Coordinates of C-alpha atoms in Angstrom, one line a residue:
Chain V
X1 CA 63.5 23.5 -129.9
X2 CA 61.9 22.8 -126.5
X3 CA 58.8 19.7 -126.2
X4 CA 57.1 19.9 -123.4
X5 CA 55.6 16.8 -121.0
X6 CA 52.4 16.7 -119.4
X7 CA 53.9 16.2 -116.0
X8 CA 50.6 15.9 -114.0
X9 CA 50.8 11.8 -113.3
X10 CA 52.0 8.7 -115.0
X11 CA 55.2 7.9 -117.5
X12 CA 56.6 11.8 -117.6
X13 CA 60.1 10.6 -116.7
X14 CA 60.4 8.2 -119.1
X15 CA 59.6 10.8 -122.2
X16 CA 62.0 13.4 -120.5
X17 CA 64.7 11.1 -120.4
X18 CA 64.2 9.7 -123.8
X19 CA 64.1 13.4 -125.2
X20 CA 67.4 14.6 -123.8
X21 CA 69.1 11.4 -124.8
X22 CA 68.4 12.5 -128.1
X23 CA 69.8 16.0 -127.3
X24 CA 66.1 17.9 -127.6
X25 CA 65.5 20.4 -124.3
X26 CA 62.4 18.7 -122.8
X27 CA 60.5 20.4 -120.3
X28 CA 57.6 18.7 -117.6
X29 CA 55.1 20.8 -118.3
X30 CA 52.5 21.7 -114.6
X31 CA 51.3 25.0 -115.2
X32 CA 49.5 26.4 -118.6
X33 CA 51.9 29.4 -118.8
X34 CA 54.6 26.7 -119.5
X35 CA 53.4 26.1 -122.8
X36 CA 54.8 29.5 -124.3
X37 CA 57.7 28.1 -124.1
X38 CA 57.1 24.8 -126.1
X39 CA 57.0 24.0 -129.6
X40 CA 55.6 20.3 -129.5
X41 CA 53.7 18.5 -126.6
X42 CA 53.9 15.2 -125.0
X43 CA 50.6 13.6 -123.2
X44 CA 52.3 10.3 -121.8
X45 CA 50.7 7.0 -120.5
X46 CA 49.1 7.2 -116.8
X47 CA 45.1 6.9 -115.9
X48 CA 43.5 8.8 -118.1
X49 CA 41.0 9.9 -115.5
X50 CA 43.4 11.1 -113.2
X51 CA 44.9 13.0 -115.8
X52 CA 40.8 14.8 -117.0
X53 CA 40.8 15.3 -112.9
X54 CA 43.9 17.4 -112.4
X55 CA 43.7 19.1 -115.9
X56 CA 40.2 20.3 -115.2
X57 CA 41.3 21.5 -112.2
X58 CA 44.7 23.1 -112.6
X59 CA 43.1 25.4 -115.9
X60 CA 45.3 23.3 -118.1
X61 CA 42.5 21.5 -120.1
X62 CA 41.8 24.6 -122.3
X63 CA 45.3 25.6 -122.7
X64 CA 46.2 22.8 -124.3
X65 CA 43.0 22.5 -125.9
X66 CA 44.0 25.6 -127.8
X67 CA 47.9 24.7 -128.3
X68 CA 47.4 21.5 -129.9
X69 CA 45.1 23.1 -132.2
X70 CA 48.4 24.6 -133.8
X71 CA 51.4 22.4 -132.1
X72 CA 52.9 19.4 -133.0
X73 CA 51.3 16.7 -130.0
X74 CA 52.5 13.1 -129.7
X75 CA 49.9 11.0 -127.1
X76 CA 51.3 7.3 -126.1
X77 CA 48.7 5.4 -124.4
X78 CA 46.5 7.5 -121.8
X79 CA 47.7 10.5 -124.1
X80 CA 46.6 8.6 -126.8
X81 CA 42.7 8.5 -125.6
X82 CA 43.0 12.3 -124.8
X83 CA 43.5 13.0 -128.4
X84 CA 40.6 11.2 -129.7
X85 CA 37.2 12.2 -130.6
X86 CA 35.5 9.7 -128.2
X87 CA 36.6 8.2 -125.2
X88 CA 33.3 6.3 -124.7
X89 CA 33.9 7.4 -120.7
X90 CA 32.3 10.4 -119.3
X91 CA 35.4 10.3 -116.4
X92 CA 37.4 11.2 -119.4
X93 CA 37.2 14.5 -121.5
X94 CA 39.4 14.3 -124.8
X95 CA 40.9 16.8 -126.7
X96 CA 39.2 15.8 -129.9
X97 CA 41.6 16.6 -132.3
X98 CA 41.9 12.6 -134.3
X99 CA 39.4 11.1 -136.1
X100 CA 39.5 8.1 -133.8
X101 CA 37.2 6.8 -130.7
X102 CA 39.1 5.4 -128.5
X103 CA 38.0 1.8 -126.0
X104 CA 39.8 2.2 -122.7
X105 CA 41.7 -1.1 -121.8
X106 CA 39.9 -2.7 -124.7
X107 CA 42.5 -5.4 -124.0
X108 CA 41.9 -6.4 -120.5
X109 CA 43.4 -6.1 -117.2
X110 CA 46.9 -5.8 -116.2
X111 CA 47.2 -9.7 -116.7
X112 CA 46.7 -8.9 -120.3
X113 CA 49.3 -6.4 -120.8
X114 CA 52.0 -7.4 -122.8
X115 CA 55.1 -6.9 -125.1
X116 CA 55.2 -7.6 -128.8
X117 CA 57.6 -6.7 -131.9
X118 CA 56.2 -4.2 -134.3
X119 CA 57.0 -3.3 -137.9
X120 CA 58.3 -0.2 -137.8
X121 CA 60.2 -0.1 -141.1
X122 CA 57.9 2.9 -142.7
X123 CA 59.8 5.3 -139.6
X124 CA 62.8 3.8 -140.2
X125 CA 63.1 1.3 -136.9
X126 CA 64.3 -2.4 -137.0
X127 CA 63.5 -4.9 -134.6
X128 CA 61.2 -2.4 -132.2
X129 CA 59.1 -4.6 -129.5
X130 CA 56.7 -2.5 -128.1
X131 CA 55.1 -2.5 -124.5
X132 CA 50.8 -2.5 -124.2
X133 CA 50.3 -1.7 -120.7
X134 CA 46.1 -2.0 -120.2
X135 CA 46.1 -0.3 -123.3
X136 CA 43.5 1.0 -125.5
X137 CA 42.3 0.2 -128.9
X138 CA 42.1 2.9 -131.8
X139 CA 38.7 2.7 -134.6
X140 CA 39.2 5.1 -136.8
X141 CA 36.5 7.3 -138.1
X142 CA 38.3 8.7 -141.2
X143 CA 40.9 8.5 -144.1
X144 CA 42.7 11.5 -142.8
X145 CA 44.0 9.3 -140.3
X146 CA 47.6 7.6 -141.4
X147 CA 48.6 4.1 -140.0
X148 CA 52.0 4.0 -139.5
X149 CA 51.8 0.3 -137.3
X150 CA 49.4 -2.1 -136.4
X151 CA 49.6 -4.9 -134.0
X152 CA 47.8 -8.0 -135.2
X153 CA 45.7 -5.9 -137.6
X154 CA 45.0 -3.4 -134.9
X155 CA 46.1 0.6 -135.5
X156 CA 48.4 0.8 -132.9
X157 CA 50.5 4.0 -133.6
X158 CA 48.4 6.5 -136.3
X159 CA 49.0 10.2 -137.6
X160 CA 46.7 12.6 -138.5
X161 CA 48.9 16.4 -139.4
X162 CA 50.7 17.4 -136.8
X163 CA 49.3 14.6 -134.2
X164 CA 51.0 11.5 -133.3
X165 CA 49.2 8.7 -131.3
X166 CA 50.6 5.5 -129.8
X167 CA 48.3 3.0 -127.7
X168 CA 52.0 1.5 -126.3
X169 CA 54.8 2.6 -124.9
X170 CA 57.4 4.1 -127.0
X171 CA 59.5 5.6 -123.8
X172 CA 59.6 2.0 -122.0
X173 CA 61.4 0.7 -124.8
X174 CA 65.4 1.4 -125.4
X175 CA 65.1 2.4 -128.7
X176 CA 63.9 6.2 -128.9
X177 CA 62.6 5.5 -133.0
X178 CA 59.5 6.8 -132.4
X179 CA 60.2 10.1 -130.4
X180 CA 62.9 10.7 -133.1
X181 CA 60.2 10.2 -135.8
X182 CA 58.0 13.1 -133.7
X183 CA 60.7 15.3 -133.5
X184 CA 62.3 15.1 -137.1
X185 CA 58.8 14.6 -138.6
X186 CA 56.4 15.8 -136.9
X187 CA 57.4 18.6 -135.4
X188 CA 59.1 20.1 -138.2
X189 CA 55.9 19.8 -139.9
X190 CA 54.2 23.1 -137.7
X191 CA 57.1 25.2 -139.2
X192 CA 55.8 24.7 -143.1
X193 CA 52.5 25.0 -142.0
X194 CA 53.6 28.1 -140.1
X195 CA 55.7 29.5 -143.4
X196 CA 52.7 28.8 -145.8
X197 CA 50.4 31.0 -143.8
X198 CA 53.2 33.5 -143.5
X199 CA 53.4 33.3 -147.3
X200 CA 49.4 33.4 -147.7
X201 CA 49.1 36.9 -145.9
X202 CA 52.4 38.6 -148.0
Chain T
X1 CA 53.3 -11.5 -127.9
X2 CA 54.6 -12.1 -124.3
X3 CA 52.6 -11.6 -121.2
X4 CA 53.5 -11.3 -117.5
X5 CA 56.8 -10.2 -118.3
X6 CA 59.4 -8.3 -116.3
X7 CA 59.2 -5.5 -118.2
X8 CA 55.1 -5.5 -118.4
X9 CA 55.4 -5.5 -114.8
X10 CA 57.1 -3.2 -114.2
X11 CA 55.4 -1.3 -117.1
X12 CA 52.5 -0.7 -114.8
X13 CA 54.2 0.5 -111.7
X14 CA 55.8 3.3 -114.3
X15 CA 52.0 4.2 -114.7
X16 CA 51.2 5.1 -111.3
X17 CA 54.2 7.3 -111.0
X18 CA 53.2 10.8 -109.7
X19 CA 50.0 9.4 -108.5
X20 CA 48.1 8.4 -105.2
X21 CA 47.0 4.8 -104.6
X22 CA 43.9 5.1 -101.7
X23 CA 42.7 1.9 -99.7
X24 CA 39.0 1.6 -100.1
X25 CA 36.6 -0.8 -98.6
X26 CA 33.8 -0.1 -100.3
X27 CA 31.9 0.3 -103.9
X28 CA 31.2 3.9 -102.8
X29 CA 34.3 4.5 -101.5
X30 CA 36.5 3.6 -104.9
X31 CA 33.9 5.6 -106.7
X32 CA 34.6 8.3 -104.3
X33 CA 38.8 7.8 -105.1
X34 CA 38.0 7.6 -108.6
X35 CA 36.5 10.6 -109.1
X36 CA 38.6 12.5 -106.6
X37 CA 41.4 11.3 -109.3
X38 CA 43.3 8.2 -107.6
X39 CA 45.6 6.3 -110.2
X40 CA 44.6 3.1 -108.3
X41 CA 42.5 1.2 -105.8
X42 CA 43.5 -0.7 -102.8
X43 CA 40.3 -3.2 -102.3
X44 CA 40.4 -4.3 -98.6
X45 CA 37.6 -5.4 -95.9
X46 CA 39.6 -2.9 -93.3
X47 CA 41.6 -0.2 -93.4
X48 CA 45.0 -0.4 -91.5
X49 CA 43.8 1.9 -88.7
X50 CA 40.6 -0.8 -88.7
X51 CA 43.3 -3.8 -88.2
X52 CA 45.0 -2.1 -85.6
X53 CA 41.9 -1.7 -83.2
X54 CA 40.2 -5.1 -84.2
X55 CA 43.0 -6.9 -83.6
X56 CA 42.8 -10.9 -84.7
X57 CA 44.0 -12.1 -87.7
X58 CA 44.1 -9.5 -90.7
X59 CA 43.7 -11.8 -94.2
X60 CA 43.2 -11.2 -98.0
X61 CA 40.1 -9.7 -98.6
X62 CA 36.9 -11.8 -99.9
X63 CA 36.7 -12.1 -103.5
X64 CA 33.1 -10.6 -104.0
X65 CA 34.0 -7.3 -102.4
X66 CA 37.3 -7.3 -104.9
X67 CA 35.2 -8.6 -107.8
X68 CA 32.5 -5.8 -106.7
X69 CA 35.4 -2.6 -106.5
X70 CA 36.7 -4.0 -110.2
X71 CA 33.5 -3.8 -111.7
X72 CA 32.9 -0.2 -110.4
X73 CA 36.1 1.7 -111.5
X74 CA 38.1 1.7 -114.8
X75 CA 41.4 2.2 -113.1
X76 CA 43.4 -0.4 -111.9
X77 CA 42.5 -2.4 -108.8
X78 CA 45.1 -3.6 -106.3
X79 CA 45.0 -6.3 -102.9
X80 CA 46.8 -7.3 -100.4
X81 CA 47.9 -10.9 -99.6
X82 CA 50.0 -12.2 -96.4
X83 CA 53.6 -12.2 -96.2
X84 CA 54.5 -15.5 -97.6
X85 CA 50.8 -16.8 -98.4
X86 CA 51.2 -17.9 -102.2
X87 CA 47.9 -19.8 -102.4
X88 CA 45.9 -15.8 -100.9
X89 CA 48.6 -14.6 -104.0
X90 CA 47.2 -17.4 -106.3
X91 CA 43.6 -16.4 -105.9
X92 CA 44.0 -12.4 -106.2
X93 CA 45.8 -13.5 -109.7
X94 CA 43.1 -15.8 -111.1
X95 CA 40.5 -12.7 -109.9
X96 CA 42.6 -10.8 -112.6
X97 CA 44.1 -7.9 -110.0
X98 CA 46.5 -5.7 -111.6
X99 CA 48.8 -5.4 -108.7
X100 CA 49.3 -7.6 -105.3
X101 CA 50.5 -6.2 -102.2
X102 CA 52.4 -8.6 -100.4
X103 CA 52.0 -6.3 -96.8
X104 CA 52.8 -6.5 -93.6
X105 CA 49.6 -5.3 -92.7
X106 CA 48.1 -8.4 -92.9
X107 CA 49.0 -10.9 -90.5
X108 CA 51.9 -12.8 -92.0
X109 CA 51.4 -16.4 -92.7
X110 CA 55.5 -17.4 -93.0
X111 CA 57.9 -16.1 -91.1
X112 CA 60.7 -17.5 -93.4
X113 CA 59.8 -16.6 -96.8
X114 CA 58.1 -14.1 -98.6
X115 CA 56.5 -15.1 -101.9
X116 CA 58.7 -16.2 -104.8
X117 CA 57.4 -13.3 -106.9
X118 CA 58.6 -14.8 -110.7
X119 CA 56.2 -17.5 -110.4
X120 CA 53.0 -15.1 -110.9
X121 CA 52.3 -12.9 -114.4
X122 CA 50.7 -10.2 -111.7
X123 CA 52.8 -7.8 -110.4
X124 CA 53.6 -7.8 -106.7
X125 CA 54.2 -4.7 -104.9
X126 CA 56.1 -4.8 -101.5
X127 CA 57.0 -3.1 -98.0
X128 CA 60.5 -2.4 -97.3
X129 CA 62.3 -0.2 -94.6
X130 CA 66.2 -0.2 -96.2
X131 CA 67.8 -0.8 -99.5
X132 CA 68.7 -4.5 -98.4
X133 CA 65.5 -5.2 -97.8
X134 CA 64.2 -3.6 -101.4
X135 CA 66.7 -5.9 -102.7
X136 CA 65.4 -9.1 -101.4
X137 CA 62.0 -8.4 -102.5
X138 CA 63.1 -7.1 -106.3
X139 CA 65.2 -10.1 -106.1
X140 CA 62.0 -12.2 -105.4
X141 CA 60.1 -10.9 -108.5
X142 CA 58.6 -7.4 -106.9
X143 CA 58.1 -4.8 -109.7
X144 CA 57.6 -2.1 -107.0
X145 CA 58.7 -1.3 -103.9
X146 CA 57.0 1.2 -101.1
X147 CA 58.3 2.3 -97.5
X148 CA 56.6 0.2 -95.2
X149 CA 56.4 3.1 -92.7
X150 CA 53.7 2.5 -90.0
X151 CA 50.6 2.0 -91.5
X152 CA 47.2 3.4 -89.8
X153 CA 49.1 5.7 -87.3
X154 CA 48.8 9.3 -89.9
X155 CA 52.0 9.5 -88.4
X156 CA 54.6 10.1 -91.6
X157 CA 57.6 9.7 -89.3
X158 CA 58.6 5.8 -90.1
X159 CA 57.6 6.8 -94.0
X160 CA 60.3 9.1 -93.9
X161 CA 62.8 7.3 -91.9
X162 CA 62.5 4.4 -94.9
X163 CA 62.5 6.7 -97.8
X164 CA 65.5 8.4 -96.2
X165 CA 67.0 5.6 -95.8
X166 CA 66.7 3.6 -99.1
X167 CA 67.9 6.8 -100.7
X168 CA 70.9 7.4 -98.2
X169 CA 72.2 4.1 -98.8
X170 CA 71.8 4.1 -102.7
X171 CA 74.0 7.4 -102.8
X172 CA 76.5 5.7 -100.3
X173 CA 76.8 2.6 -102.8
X174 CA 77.4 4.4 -105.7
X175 CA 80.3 5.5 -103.9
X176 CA 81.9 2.2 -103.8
X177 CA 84.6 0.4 -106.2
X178 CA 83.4 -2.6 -108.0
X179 CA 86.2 -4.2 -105.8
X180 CA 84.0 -3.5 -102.7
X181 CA 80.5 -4.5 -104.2
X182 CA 80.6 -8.2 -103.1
X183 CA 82.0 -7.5 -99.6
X184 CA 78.7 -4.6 -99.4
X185 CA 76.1 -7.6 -100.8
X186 CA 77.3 -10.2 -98.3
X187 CA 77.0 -7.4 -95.4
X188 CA 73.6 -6.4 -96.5
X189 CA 72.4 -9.6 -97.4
X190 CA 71.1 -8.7 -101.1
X191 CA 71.7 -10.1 -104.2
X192 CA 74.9 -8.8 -106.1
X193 CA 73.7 -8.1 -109.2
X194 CA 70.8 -5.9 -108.1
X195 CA 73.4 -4.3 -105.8
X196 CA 75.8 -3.6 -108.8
X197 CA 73.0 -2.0 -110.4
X198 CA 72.1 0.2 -108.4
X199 CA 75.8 1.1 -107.7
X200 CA 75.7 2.3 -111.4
X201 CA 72.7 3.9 -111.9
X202 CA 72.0 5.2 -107.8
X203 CA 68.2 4.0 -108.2
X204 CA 66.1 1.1 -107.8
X205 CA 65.4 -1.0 -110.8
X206 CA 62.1 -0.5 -110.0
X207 CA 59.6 2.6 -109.3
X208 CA 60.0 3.5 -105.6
X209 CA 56.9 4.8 -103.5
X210 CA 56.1 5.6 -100.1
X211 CA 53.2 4.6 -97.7
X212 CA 52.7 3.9 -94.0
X213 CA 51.5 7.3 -92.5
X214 CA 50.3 9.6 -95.1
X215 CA 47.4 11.6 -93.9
X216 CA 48.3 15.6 -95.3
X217 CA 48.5 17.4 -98.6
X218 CA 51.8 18.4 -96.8
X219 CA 53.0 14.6 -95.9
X220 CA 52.2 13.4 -99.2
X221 CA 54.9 16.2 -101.0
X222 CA 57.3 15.5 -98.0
X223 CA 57.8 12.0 -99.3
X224 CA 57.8 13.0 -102.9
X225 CA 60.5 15.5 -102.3
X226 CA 62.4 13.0 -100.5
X227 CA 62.7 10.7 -103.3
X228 CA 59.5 8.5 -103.5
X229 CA 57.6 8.4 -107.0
X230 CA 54.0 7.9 -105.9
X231 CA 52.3 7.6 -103.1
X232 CA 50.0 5.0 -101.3
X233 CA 47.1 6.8 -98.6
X234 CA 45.5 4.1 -96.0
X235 CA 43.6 5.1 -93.6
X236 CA 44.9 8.9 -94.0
X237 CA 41.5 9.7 -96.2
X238 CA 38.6 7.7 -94.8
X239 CA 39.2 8.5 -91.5
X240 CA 39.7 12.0 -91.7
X241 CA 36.3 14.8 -91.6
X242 CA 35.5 14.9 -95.6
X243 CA 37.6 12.1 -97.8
X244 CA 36.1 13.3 -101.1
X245 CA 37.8 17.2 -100.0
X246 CA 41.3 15.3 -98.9
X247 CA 41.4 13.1 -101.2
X248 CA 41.5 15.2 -104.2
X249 CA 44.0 17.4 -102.2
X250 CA 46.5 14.2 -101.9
X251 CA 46.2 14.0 -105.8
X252 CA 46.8 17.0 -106.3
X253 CA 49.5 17.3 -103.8
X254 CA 51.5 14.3 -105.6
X255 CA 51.7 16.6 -109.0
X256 CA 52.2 20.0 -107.1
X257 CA 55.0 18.6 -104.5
X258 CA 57.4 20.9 -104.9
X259 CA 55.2 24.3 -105.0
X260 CA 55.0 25.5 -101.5
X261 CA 52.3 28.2 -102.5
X262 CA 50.0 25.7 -104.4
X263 CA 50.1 23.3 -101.9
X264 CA 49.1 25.9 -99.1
X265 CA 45.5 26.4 -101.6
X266 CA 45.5 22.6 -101.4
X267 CA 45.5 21.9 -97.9
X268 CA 43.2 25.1 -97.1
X269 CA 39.7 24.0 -95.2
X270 CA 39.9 19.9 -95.8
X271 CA 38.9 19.7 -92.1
X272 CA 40.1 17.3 -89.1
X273 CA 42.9 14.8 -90.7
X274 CA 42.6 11.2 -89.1
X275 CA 43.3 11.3 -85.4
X276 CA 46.3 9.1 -85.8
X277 CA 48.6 7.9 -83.0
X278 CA 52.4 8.7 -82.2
X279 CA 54.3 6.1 -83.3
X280 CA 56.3 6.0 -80.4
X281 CA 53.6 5.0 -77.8
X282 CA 53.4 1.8 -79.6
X283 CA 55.2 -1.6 -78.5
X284 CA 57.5 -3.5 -80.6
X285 CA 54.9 -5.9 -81.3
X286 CA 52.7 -3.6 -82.6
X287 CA 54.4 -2.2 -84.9
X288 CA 53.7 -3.2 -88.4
X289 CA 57.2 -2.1 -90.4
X290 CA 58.8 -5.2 -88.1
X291 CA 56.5 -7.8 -90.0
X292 CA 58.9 -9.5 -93.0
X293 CA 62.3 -9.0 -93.3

């Protein structure tokens, strides 16, 4: 299994690290033809707007328009805004593939950043404080969408088929719960979805 | 829930990585960096190459121009402050900026101390030329360190001599035997346990970047591919023929830094780069990088 990382700016390293410590081959992912090779996508934190800029202009916004259409896709932060439906920013274009519109540092300035412990029992974690770096909040415009945590009463990390969403930062914190949960859960998720279809055409 | 943390500190500066942080000095020219894809703002009344001709005293920038720059752009908005002036420090954190410069570019107001950095919930970013240096400043409370270089020259050749540097002596430390590493922090005159760390891990506990000089596709990549994680452009885009042209090209030179073919299509027809000067025609007293210690 290979997961790529949108390498264009922002927390790349982080997720790469955090994906071989847990023995997966991670790739930074530049160039569109580099998605061949992946079977699951990471869009990590960053400025969102930098990100629209260089994807725009590298070719890459429609080629991963069309993989996560039919890849696992796990978004933390800046990623997490890409994968709504709204952005409510027209320096931002989204991938629109979550029922969610998302408020671009609907908490503040850097002043209000901050750390906090989550319950993360549903995914298995214990004792997970998670980091909110001029982070974003999630409304969610349908039931499709799961909540898997929320952070005084806010959706902070939601699912909806095969994508993942985090408004904080799952690869600042030591404990890699969350990317396991994408890559045990989520990811294995495309190949049943895969097999049924198989199954459908036979 | 915790705020002004370490970690959220240095949570931000993670952020920036792999992007370009442009000095602007105006509402139209942070429009101009936004759109051109800057991951941050620098919100000053002069750029360095400005300083250097003026001359006088070089001081934090006045709050309405600041206040102005935040309103315009939804990324995050940086200052500068004087070495050592915690009161300029105080103000840029109660104006809610989401990183403070403490740089030698401004005339510095203590030639003792720089600014004890754990007092403030903002994170400080700051200049240094060597790994001892980087220490004392980390040590301080800095949740990012940049090259000092020679700001408002365009000339990239003190940016490299710090990022070459600061790497150099990180790979000679982890070298060392822990019986050696107290004898090496007395010499260098850094605190021990930020030198024992980086003797374990051979990086600085906090994101490394590079400015002082940058005025090329090309010089931005050269710094990346030495070892720096982002990069901050001065004067290297509005003084140069079309800043909206170069500064997207320094974006996307900071993703594309190590694809010689890409970054020829980057640098093709961005017109004159700023003039610059050769760092060696200046005196010791002109000369920024010497400002702080």
């Amino acid at each position: 299994m290979t997961i790529g990382v949108l390498a264009l700016q922002g927390g790349f390293q982080r997720h790469l690290a955090m994906l071989e410590q847990l023995g997966v081959e991670a790739i930074p992912v530049r160039y569109a033809q580099q998605l061949t090779n992946c079977n699951g996508l990471i869009l990590p934190g960053g400025e969102s707007t930098t990100m629209t800029r260089l994807l725009e202009s590298e070719g890459l916004w429609a080629a991963i328009a069309s993989f996560v259409q039919s890849h696992p896709v796990f978004g933390t932060c800046a990623g997490a805004i890409l994968l709504s439906k709204d952005a409510q920013d027209a320096r931002v274009k989204p991938f629109e593939i979550m029922d969610m519109v998302a408020e671009r540092n609907a908490y503040g300035r850097q002043v209000d950043s901050f750390s906090a412990p989550l319950d993360l029992s549903g995914i298995g974690a214990q004792q997970y404080n998670a980091v909110f770096i001029r982070a974003p909040q999630l409304k969610l415009t349908s039931e499709s969408v799961d909540i898997l945590a929320t952070e005084n009463g806010r959706p902070v990390l939601v699912r909806q088929g095969m994508a993942l969403a985090a408004t904080f930062h799952p690869e600042l914190t030591a404990d890699p719960a969350i990317h396991r949960y994408f890559i045990e859960s989520v990811v294995p998720n495309q190949k049943t979805v895969v097999a049924k279809k198989v199954v459908a055409h036979v | 829930m915790e705020k002004g943390s370490f970690e959220v500190k240095v949570g931000l500066a993670e952020m920036l990585k792999g992007g370009v942080i442009m000095d602007v000095t105006t509402v139209e020219q942070a429009k101009i960096a936004e759109d051109a894809g800057a991951s941050a703002v620098m919100a000053l009344e002069r750029i360095p190459a400005d300083i250097r001709k003026d001359g006088g005293v070089a001081r934090m920038s006045d709050p309405k121009l600041i206040k102005d720059i935040q309103k315009t752009v939804s990324i995050p908005v940086m200052a500068k402050c004087r070495i050592g002036h915690f009161v300029e420090a105080q103000i840029l954190e109660s104006l809610e900026i989401d990183f403070i410069d403490e740089s030698e570019v401004l005339t510095p107001a203590d030639e003792e101390n720089h600014i004890w950095k754990q007092d403030f919930k903002t994170p400080f970013v700051c200049g240094a030329t060597c790994l001892a240096e980087a220490l004392r400043r980390i040590g301080e409370g800095a949740a990012m360190i940049r090259t000092k270089g020679e700001a408002g020259t365009g000339d990239i050749v003190e940016a490299v001599r710090h990022i070459r540097t600061i790497v150099n002596e990180m790979k000679i430390l982890t070298q060392l035997g822990q019986d050696q590493l107290m004898s090496e922090a007395k010499r260098m005159g850094a605190p021990f346990h930020l030198v024992e760390q980086v003797a374990k891990t051979g990086k600085l506990p906090v994101p490394n970047f590079s400015a002082g000089g940058i005025a090329t596709p090309a010089d931005a990549a050269l710094v990346m591919q030495l070892g720096a994680e982002a990069v901050f452009v001065g004067s290297g885009i509005f003084k140069s023929d079309d800043p909206t042209k170069r500064a997207k090209a320094i974006v996307q030179a900071a993703t594309y830094y190590q694809d010689g073919k890409k970054l020829a299509e980057i640098s093709y027809g961005l017109g004159m780069a700023m003039r610059g000067m050769d760092v060696k025609e200046l005196s010791e007293e002109e000369r920024l990088a010497q400002r702080g210690w």
